[in-house]
PDB file of C-alpha atoms in Angstrom:
ATOM      1  CA  LEU A   1       5.813 -17.523 -12.969  1.00 45.00           C
ATOM      2  CA  GLY A   2       6.152 -14.871 -15.661  1.00 51.00           C
ATOM      3  CA  LYS A   3       8.840 -14.584 -18.329  1.00 61.00           C
ATOM      4  CA  HIS A   4      12.376 -15.718 -17.603  1.00 68.00           C
ATOM      5  CA  LEU A   5      14.971 -13.023 -18.235  1.00 70.00           C
ATOM      6  CA  SER A   6      18.424 -14.069 -19.327  1.00 78.00           C
ATOM      7  CA  GLU A   7      21.516 -13.033 -17.391  1.00 82.00           C
ATOM      8  CA  GLU A   8      22.405 -10.645 -20.214  1.00 81.00           C
ATOM      9  CA  ILE A   9      19.039  -8.878 -19.988  1.00 78.00           C
ATOM     10  CA  ARG A  10      19.351  -8.602 -16.211  1.00 78.00           C
ATOM     11  CA  ARG A  11      22.867  -7.234 -16.513  1.00 81.00           C
ATOM     12  CA  ARG A  12      21.771  -4.585 -19.020  1.00 80.00           C
ATOM     13  CA  GLN A  13      18.826  -3.603 -16.820  1.00 75.00           C
ATOM     14  CA  SER A  14      21.101  -3.245 -13.820  1.00 80.00           C
ATOM     15  CA  GLU A  15      23.669  -1.177 -15.701  1.00 81.00           C
ATOM     16  CA  SER A  16      20.961   1.084 -17.140  1.00 77.00           C
ATOM     17  CA  LEU A  17      19.523   1.907 -13.716  1.00 74.00           C
ATOM     18  CA  LYS A  18      22.943   2.313 -12.091  1.00 78.00           C
ATOM     19  CA  ARG A  19      24.026   4.695 -14.846  1.00 78.00           C
ATOM     20  CA  PHE A  20      20.910   6.800 -14.449  1.00 73.00           C
ATOM     21  CA  TYR A  21      21.295   7.154 -10.670  1.00 73.00           C
ATOM     22  CA  ARG A  22      24.979   8.025 -11.056  1.00 77.00           C
ATOM     23  CA  GLU A  23      24.042  10.823 -13.451  1.00 76.00           C
ATOM     24  CA  HIS A  24      21.156  11.992 -11.233  1.00 73.00           C
ATOM     25  CA  PRO A  25      22.436  11.495  -7.664  1.00 73.00           C
ATOM     26  CA  GLY A  26      19.749  13.581  -5.977  1.00 72.00           C
ATOM     27  CA  ILE A  27      16.659  12.103  -7.575  1.00 68.00           C
ATOM     28  CA  ARG A  28      16.079   9.367  -5.000  1.00 65.00           C
ATOM     29  CA  GLN A  29      16.234  11.814  -2.110  1.00 69.00           C
ATOM     30  CA  GLU A  30      14.053  14.327  -3.953  1.00 65.00           C
ATOM     31  CA  PHE A  31      11.445  11.731  -4.839  1.00 61.00           C
ATOM     32  CA  GLY A  32      11.531  10.385  -1.295  1.00 64.00           C
ATOM     33  CA  LYS A  33      10.895  13.838   0.201  1.00 64.00           C
ATOM     34  CA  ASN A  34       7.944  14.422  -2.111  1.00 60.00           C
ATOM     35  CA  HIS A  35       6.357  11.059  -1.286  1.00 58.00           C
ATOM     36  CA  SER A  36       7.003  10.550   2.405  1.00 61.00           C
ATOM     37  CA  GLY A  37       5.417  11.721   5.631  1.00 60.00           C
ATOM     38  CA  SER A  38       2.736  14.369   5.185  1.00 60.00           C
ATOM     39  CA  ASN A  39       3.572  14.593   1.450  1.00 60.00           C
ATOM     40  CA  HIS A  40       2.509  10.992   0.828  1.00 59.00           C
ATOM     41  CA  TRP A  41      -0.915  10.571  -0.795  1.00 52.00           C
ATOM     42  CA  ASN A  42      -1.973   8.071   1.904  1.00 55.00           C
ATOM     43  CA  TRP A  43      -0.728  10.093   4.902  1.00 55.00           C
ATOM     44  CA  LYS A  44      -3.055   9.726   7.875  1.00 55.00           C
ATOM     45  CA  GLY A  45      -1.425  12.018  10.380  1.00 56.00           C
ATOM     46  CA  GLY A  46       0.982   9.474  11.846  1.00 53.00           C
ATOM     47  CA  ARG A  47      -1.788   7.197  13.103  1.00 58.00           C
ATOM     48  CA  SER A  48      -0.023   3.951  12.184  1.00 57.00           C
ATOM     49  CA  THR A  49       2.420   4.130  15.098  1.00 63.00           C
ATOM     50  CA  GLU A  50      -0.365   5.066  17.510  1.00 70.00           C
ATOM     51  CA  ILE A  51      -2.584   2.177  16.379  1.00 69.00           C
ATOM     52  CA  ARG A  52       0.303  -0.288  16.582  1.00 72.00           C
ATOM     53  CA  LEU A  53       1.069   0.758  20.158  1.00 77.00           C
ATOM     54  CA  LEU A  54      -2.596   0.440  21.136  1.00 76.00           C
ATOM     55  CA  ARG A  55      -2.697  -3.096  19.763  1.00 77.00           C
ATOM     56  CA  GLN A  56       0.359  -3.955  21.865  1.00 80.00           C
ATOM     57  CA  SER A  57      -1.101  -2.539  25.085  1.00 85.00           C
ATOM     58  CA  GLU A  58      -2.134  -4.618  28.094  1.00 89.00           C
ATOM     59  CA  GLU A  59      -5.714  -3.392  27.733  1.00 90.00           C
ATOM     60  CA  TYR A  60      -5.870  -4.738  24.195  1.00 89.00           C
ATOM     61  CA  LYS A  61      -4.431  -8.113  25.270  1.00 91.00           C
ATOM     62  CA  GLU A  62      -6.982  -8.354  28.087  1.00 92.00           C
ATOM     63  CA  TRP A  63      -9.798  -7.612  25.624  1.00 92.00           C
ATOM     64  CA  ARG A  64      -8.501 -10.241  23.192  1.00 92.00           C
ATOM     65  CA  ASP A  65      -8.216 -12.910  25.910  1.00 94.00           C
ATOM     66  CA  ALA A  66     -11.722 -12.096  27.170  1.00 94.00           C
ATOM     67  CA  VAL A  67     -13.124 -12.600  23.665  1.00 93.00           C
ATOM     68  CA  PHE A  68     -11.296 -15.938  23.350  1.00 94.00           C
ATOM     69  CA  ARG A  69     -12.607 -17.160  26.717  1.00 94.00           C
ATOM     70  CA  ARG A  70     -16.177 -16.179  25.925  1.00 93.00           C
ATOM     71  CA  ASP A  71     -16.045 -18.015  22.589  1.00 92.00           C
ATOM     72  CA  ASN A  72     -14.190 -20.985  24.100  1.00 93.00           C
ATOM     73  CA  TRP A  73     -11.247 -20.439  21.724  1.00 93.00           C
ATOM     74  CA  THR A  74     -13.513 -21.513  18.830  1.00 92.00           C
ATOM     75  CA  CYS A  75     -13.961 -19.869  15.424  1.00 90.00           C
ATOM     76  CA  GLN A  76     -17.432 -18.298  15.317  1.00 87.00           C
ATOM     77  CA  ASN A  77     -17.923 -18.930  11.624  1.00 84.00           C
ATOM     78  CA  PRO A  78     -20.719 -21.553  11.693  1.00 82.00           C
ATOM     79  CA  GLU A  79     -19.232 -23.197   8.607  1.00 80.00           C
ATOM     80  CA  CYS A  80     -15.846 -23.618  10.298  1.00 85.00           C
ATOM     81  CA  GLY A  81     -15.842 -24.226  14.056  1.00 84.00           C
ATOM     82  CA  TYR A  82     -12.055 -24.538  14.294  1.00 90.00           C
ATOM     83  CA  LYS A  83     -10.748 -24.723  17.868  1.00 90.00           C
ATOM     84  CA  GLY A  84      -7.065 -24.224  18.606  1.00 88.00           C
ATOM     85  CA  HIS A  85      -4.264 -21.692  18.826  1.00 87.00           C
ATOM     86  CA  LYS A  86      -4.469 -20.286  15.278  1.00 89.00           C
ATOM     87  CA  ILE A  87      -7.164 -17.765  16.153  1.00 92.00           C
ATOM     88  CA  VAL A  88      -7.579 -13.979  16.198  1.00 90.00           C
ATOM     89  CA  ALA A  89      -9.955 -11.569  17.919  1.00 91.00           C
ATOM     90  CA  HIS A  90     -11.820  -9.691  15.183  1.00 88.00           C
ATOM     91  CA  HIS A  91     -13.365  -6.257  15.741  1.00 86.00           C
ATOM     92  CA  ILE A  92     -16.914  -6.289  14.355  1.00 82.00           C
ATOM     93  CA  LYS A  93     -16.889  -2.491  14.260  1.00 81.00           C
ATOM     94  CA  ASP A  94     -13.589  -1.139  12.934  1.00 77.00           C
ATOM     95  CA  PHE A  95     -10.805  -0.568  15.476  1.00 77.00           C
ATOM     96  CA  GLU A  96      -9.878   2.855  14.080  1.00 74.00           C
ATOM     97  CA  GLU A  97     -13.327   4.181  13.260  1.00 75.00           C
ATOM     98  CA  TYR A  98     -14.974   3.243  16.569  1.00 81.00           C
ATOM     99  CA  PRO A  99     -12.450   4.008  19.349  1.00 84.00           C
ATOM    100  CA  GLU A 100     -15.184   3.799  21.991  1.00 88.00           C
ATOM    101  CA  LEU A 101     -15.724   0.119  21.070  1.00 87.00           C
ATOM    102  CA  ARG A 102     -12.075  -0.950  20.902  1.00 87.00           C
ATOM    103  CA  TYR A 103     -12.150  -2.813  24.209  1.00 90.00           C
ATOM    104  CA  ASP A 104     -15.838  -3.747  24.271  1.00 91.00           C
ATOM    105  CA  VAL A 105     -15.985  -7.552  24.429  1.00 91.00           C
ATOM    106  CA  ASP A 106     -19.360  -7.478  22.634  1.00 90.00           C
ATOM    107  CA  ASN A 107     -17.567  -5.892  19.678  1.00 87.00           C
ATOM    108  CA  GLY A 108     -15.175  -8.847  19.476  1.00 89.00           C
ATOM    109  CA  GLN A 109     -15.493 -12.134  17.661  1.00 90.00           C
ATOM    110  CA  THR A 110     -13.141 -15.120  17.642  1.00 91.00           C
ATOM    111  CA  LEU A 111     -12.154 -16.283  14.171  1.00 88.00           C
ATOM    112  CA  CYS A 112      -9.529 -18.679  12.905  1.00 89.00           C
ATOM    113  CA  ARG A 113      -6.809 -17.071  10.807  1.00 86.00           C
ATOM    114  CA  ALA A 114      -8.187 -18.507   7.573  1.00 84.00           C
ATOM    115  CA  CYS A 115     -11.725 -17.186   8.172  1.00 83.00           C
ATOM    116  CA  HIS A 116     -10.376 -13.819   9.305  1.00 82.00           C
ATOM    117  CA  LYS A 117      -8.412 -13.490   6.080  1.00 78.00           C
ATOM    118  CA  LYS A 118     -11.475 -14.390   4.003  1.00 73.00           C
ATOM    119  CA  LEU A 119     -13.585 -11.911   5.940  1.00 70.00           C
ATOM    120  CA  HIS A 120     -11.294  -9.018   5.084  1.00 63.00           C
ATOM    121  CA  TYR A 121     -11.367  -9.923   1.421  1.00 51.00           C
ATOM    122  CA  ASN A 122     -15.077  -9.135   1.248  1.00 44.00           C
ATOM    123  CA  ILE A 123     -16.716  -5.740   1.377  1.00 34.00           C
ATOM    124  CA  GLY A 124     -19.897  -5.518   3.403  1.00 36.00           C
ATOM    125  CA  GLU A 125     -21.510  -4.353   6.610  1.00 35.00           C
ATOM    126  CA  GLY A 126     -19.073  -4.441   9.497  1.00 38.00           C
ATOM    127  CA  MET A 127     -15.996  -4.691   7.263  1.00 35.00           C
ATOM    128  CA  GLN A 128     -13.080  -2.358   7.848  1.00 35.00           C
ATOM    129  CA  PHE A 129     -12.847  -1.302   4.200  1.00 31.00           C
ATOM    130  CA  LYS A 130     -13.935   2.280   3.583  1.00 36.00           C
ATOM    131  CA  VAL A 131     -15.516   3.961   0.591  1.00 34.00           C
ATOM    132  CA  GLY A 132     -13.070   3.964  -2.298  1.00 39.00           C
ATOM    133  CA  GLN A 133     -11.204   0.875  -1.091  1.00 39.00           C
ATOM    134  CA  TYR A 134     -11.090  -2.529  -2.716  1.00 39.00           C
ATOM    135  CA  PRO A 135     -10.702  -6.076  -1.408  1.00 42.00           C
ATOM    136  CA  TRP A 136      -7.283  -6.862  -2.856  1.00 39.00           C
ATOM    137  CA  ASN A 137      -5.630  -4.702  -0.201  1.00 41.00           C
ATOM    138  CA  LYS A 138      -6.394  -1.963   2.304  1.00 50.00           C
ATOM    139  CA  LEU A 139      -4.995   0.923   0.262  1.00 59.00           C
ATOM    140  CA  PRO A 140      -7.318   3.354  -1.530  1.00 68.00           C
ATOM    141  CA  VAL A 141      -6.931   2.836  -5.270  1.00 76.00           C
ATOM    142  CA  PRO A 142      -5.077   5.797  -6.866  1.00 81.00           C
ATOM    143  CA  ALA A 143      -6.896   7.872  -9.473  1.00 84.00           C
ATOM    144  CA  ARG A 144      -6.798   6.579 -13.036  1.00 87.00           C
ATOM    145  CA  GLU A 145      -4.981   9.718 -14.228  1.00 87.00           C
ATOM    146  CA  GLU A 146      -2.238   9.241 -11.641  1.00 84.00           C
ATOM    147  CA  LEU A 147      -1.693   5.599 -12.579  1.00 86.00           C
ATOM    148  CA  GLU A 148      -1.607   6.371 -16.300  1.00 87.00           C
ATOM    149  CA  LYS A 149       0.907   9.154 -15.717  1.00 84.00           C
ATOM    150  CA  LEU A 150       3.224   6.903 -13.711  1.00 82.00           C
ATOM    151  CA  TYR A 151       2.864   3.833 -15.935  1.00 84.00           C
ATOM    152  CA  TRP A 152       2.606   5.236 -19.463  1.00 84.00           C
ATOM    153  CA  GLY A 153       3.637   8.877 -19.002  1.00 80.00           C
ATOM    154  CA  TRP A 154       6.769   8.303 -16.955  1.00 76.00           C
ATOM    155  CA  GLY A 155       7.167   4.697 -18.002  1.00 74.00           C
ATOM    156  CA  LEU A 156       7.595   3.356 -14.475  1.00 77.00           C
ATOM    157  CA  SER A 157       7.369  -0.398 -14.025  1.00 78.00           C
ATOM    158  CA  THR A 158       4.706  -1.968 -11.807  1.00 82.00           C
ATOM    159  CA  VAL A 159       7.498  -2.737  -9.317  1.00 76.00           C
ATOM    160  CA  ASP A 160       8.539   0.940  -9.148  1.00 76.00           C
ATOM    161  CA  ILE A 161       4.919   2.064  -8.743  1.00 80.00           C
ATOM    162  CA  ALA A 162       4.413  -0.540  -6.026  1.00 79.00           C
ATOM    163  CA  ARG A 163       7.396   0.827  -4.091  1.00 73.00           C
ATOM    164  CA  THR A 164       5.942   4.321  -4.345  1.00 71.00           C
ATOM    165  CA  PHE A 165       2.616   3.266  -2.829  1.00 73.00           C
ATOM    166  CA  GLY A 166       4.004   0.719  -0.397  1.00 71.00           C
ATOM    167  CA  THR A 167       2.302  -2.308  -1.916  1.00 77.00           C
ATOM    168  CA  SER A 168       3.110  -5.226  -4.247  1.00 78.00           C
ATOM    169  CA  HIS A 169       3.482  -5.198  -8.028  1.00 80.00           C
ATOM    170  CA  ARG A 170       0.596  -7.670  -8.245  1.00 81.00           C
ATOM    171  CA  THR A 171      -1.680  -5.120  -6.587  1.00 83.00           C
ATOM    172  CA  VAL A 172      -0.564  -2.470  -9.087  1.00 86.00           C
ATOM    173  CA  ARG A 173      -1.429  -4.807 -11.958  1.00 86.00           C
ATOM    174  CA  LYS A 174      -4.893  -5.290 -10.434  1.00 86.00           C
ATOM    175  CA  TRP A 175      -5.285  -1.513 -10.272  1.00 87.00           C
ATOM    176  CA  LEU A 176      -4.360  -1.260 -13.953  1.00 89.00           C
ATOM    177  CA  ARG A 177      -6.853  -3.961 -14.893  1.00 87.00           C
ATOM    178  CA  HIS A 178      -9.510  -2.296 -12.739  1.00 85.00           C
ATOM    179  CA  TYR A 179      -9.192   0.854 -14.858  1.00 87.00           C
ATOM    180  CA  SER A 180      -8.765  -1.143 -18.103  1.00 89.00           C
ATOM    181  CA  ILE A 181      -5.322   0.419 -18.570  1.00 90.00           C
ATOM    182  CA  ARG A 182      -3.394  -1.649 -21.089  1.00 89.00           C
ATOM    183  CA  ILE A 183      -0.430  -3.478 -19.568  1.00 85.00           C
ATOM    184  CA  ARG A 184       2.822  -3.324 -21.521  1.00 80.00           C
ATOM    185  CA  SER A 185       3.940  -6.403 -23.392  1.00 75.00           C
ATOM    186  CA  LEU A 186       7.319  -7.937 -22.543  1.00 61.00           C
ATOM    187  CA  SER A 187       8.953  -6.372 -25.604  1.00 64.00           C
ATOM    188  CA  GLU A 188       7.486  -2.955 -24.725  1.00 68.00           C
ATOM    189  CA  ALA A 189       8.684  -3.310 -21.139  1.00 60.00           C
ATOM    190  CA  ARG A 190      12.222  -4.124 -22.290  1.00 54.00           C
ATOM    191  CA  GLN A 191      12.277  -1.237 -24.752  1.00 60.00           C
ATOM    192  CA  ASN A 192      10.923   1.086 -22.076  1.00 59.00           C
ATOM    193  CA  LEU A 193      13.655   0.095 -19.629  1.00 52.00           C
ATOM    194  CA  PHE A 194      16.498   0.618 -22.096  1.00 48.00           C
ATOM    195  CA  ASN A 195      15.091   3.985 -23.204  1.00 53.00           C
ATOM    196  CA  ASN A 196      14.038   5.293 -19.806  1.00 53.00           C
ATOM    197  CA  GLN A 197      16.410   8.254 -19.757  1.00 48.00           C
ATOM    198  CA  HIS A 198      13.813  10.659 -21.135  1.00 48.00           C
ATOM    199  CA  TYR A 199      10.998   9.965 -18.684  1.00 49.00           C
ATOM    200  CA  LEU A 200      13.337   9.979 -15.692  1.00 53.00           C
ATOM    201  CA  ILE A 201      14.674  13.390 -16.697  1.00 52.00           C
ATOM    202  CA  LEU A 202      11.068  14.627 -16.849  1.00 52.00           C
ATOM    203  CA  TRP A 203      10.491  13.029 -13.466  1.00 54.00           C
ATOM    204  CA  GLU A 204      13.461  14.920 -12.027  1.00 59.00           C
ATOM    205  CA  ARG A 205      12.273  18.210 -13.542  1.00 60.00           C
ATOM    206  CA  GLU A 206       8.793  17.781 -12.068  1.00 58.00           C
ATOM    207  CA  ALA A 207      10.219  16.970  -8.644  1.00 60.00           C
ATOM    208  CA  LYS A 208      12.355  20.128  -8.786  1.00 67.00           C
ATOM    209  CA  ALA A 209       9.347  22.192  -9.884  1.00 66.00           C
ATOM    210  CA  GLU A 210       7.295  20.881  -6.964  1.00 62.00           C
ATOM    211  CA  SER A 211      10.151  21.708  -4.602  1.00 68.00           C
ATOM    212  CA  GLN A 212      10.423  25.264  -5.953  1.00 70.00           C
ATOM    213  CA  ILE A 213       6.675  25.828  -5.589  1.00 66.00           C
ATOM    214  CA  LEU A 214       6.823  24.581  -2.011  1.00 69.00           C
ATOM    215  CA  GLU A 215       9.722  26.927  -1.222  1.00 75.00           C
ATOM    216  CA  LYS A 216       7.792  29.906  -2.632  1.00 72.00           C
ATOM    217  CA  VAL A 217       4.717  29.037  -0.557  1.00 68.00           C
ATOM    218  CA  GLN A 218       6.823  28.698   2.580  1.00 71.00           C
ATOM    219  CA  ALA A 219       8.570  31.996   1.839  1.00 75.00           C
ATOM    220  CA  LYS A 220       5.216  33.791   1.508  1.00 71.00           C
ATOM    221  CA  GLN A 221       3.956  32.254   4.727  1.00 68.00           C
ATOM    222  CA  GLY A 222       7.091  33.371   6.547  1.00 68.00           C
ATOM    223  CA  ALA A 223       6.905  36.915   5.180  1.00 61.00           C
TER     224      ALA A 223
END
């Protein structure tokens, strides 16, 4: 899929990025600090670890097994009816939004893996997607201005943007199409990569400015 890049192109890309990071050794750490933990745009107060532990608890496993037994290990999609081991216990009301219903067997439904995947690719009543979210993944779509700044302003590739938001480059391309943001041609992408020194310097300056503002705020709070 996509355009095949020659070994020479790949080598030049690699050397360009390595040279930049040698000349700007602190940029990765600085960018990481500004986009991790509570500074990340999708920070939810550290709930991910809590939710993961709840799903691994004995109470959760007992609830899941009770749902399977009630439904006779059969997918409840009337158009499917699969019976076997490739099944999941689906929460009709969202696991995170309705904690009081997490272990209510009546809030569970047995689905095969295929039907469960299809279900979460549709937005509707009972789905876990929230306002502002879209079916291609469970991340809120960034604002148009933010995407344009990263993609055209800073010249980041869809792969780099994907790493920032913790998703895939295909999802980023869908975001761009959603906002009708023009996607760079192959020649533009190559030219952008070989001339990326300017936007990365701006990136570093902005990261430093954000850090200085944060230090001033913290200094005032401590005074």
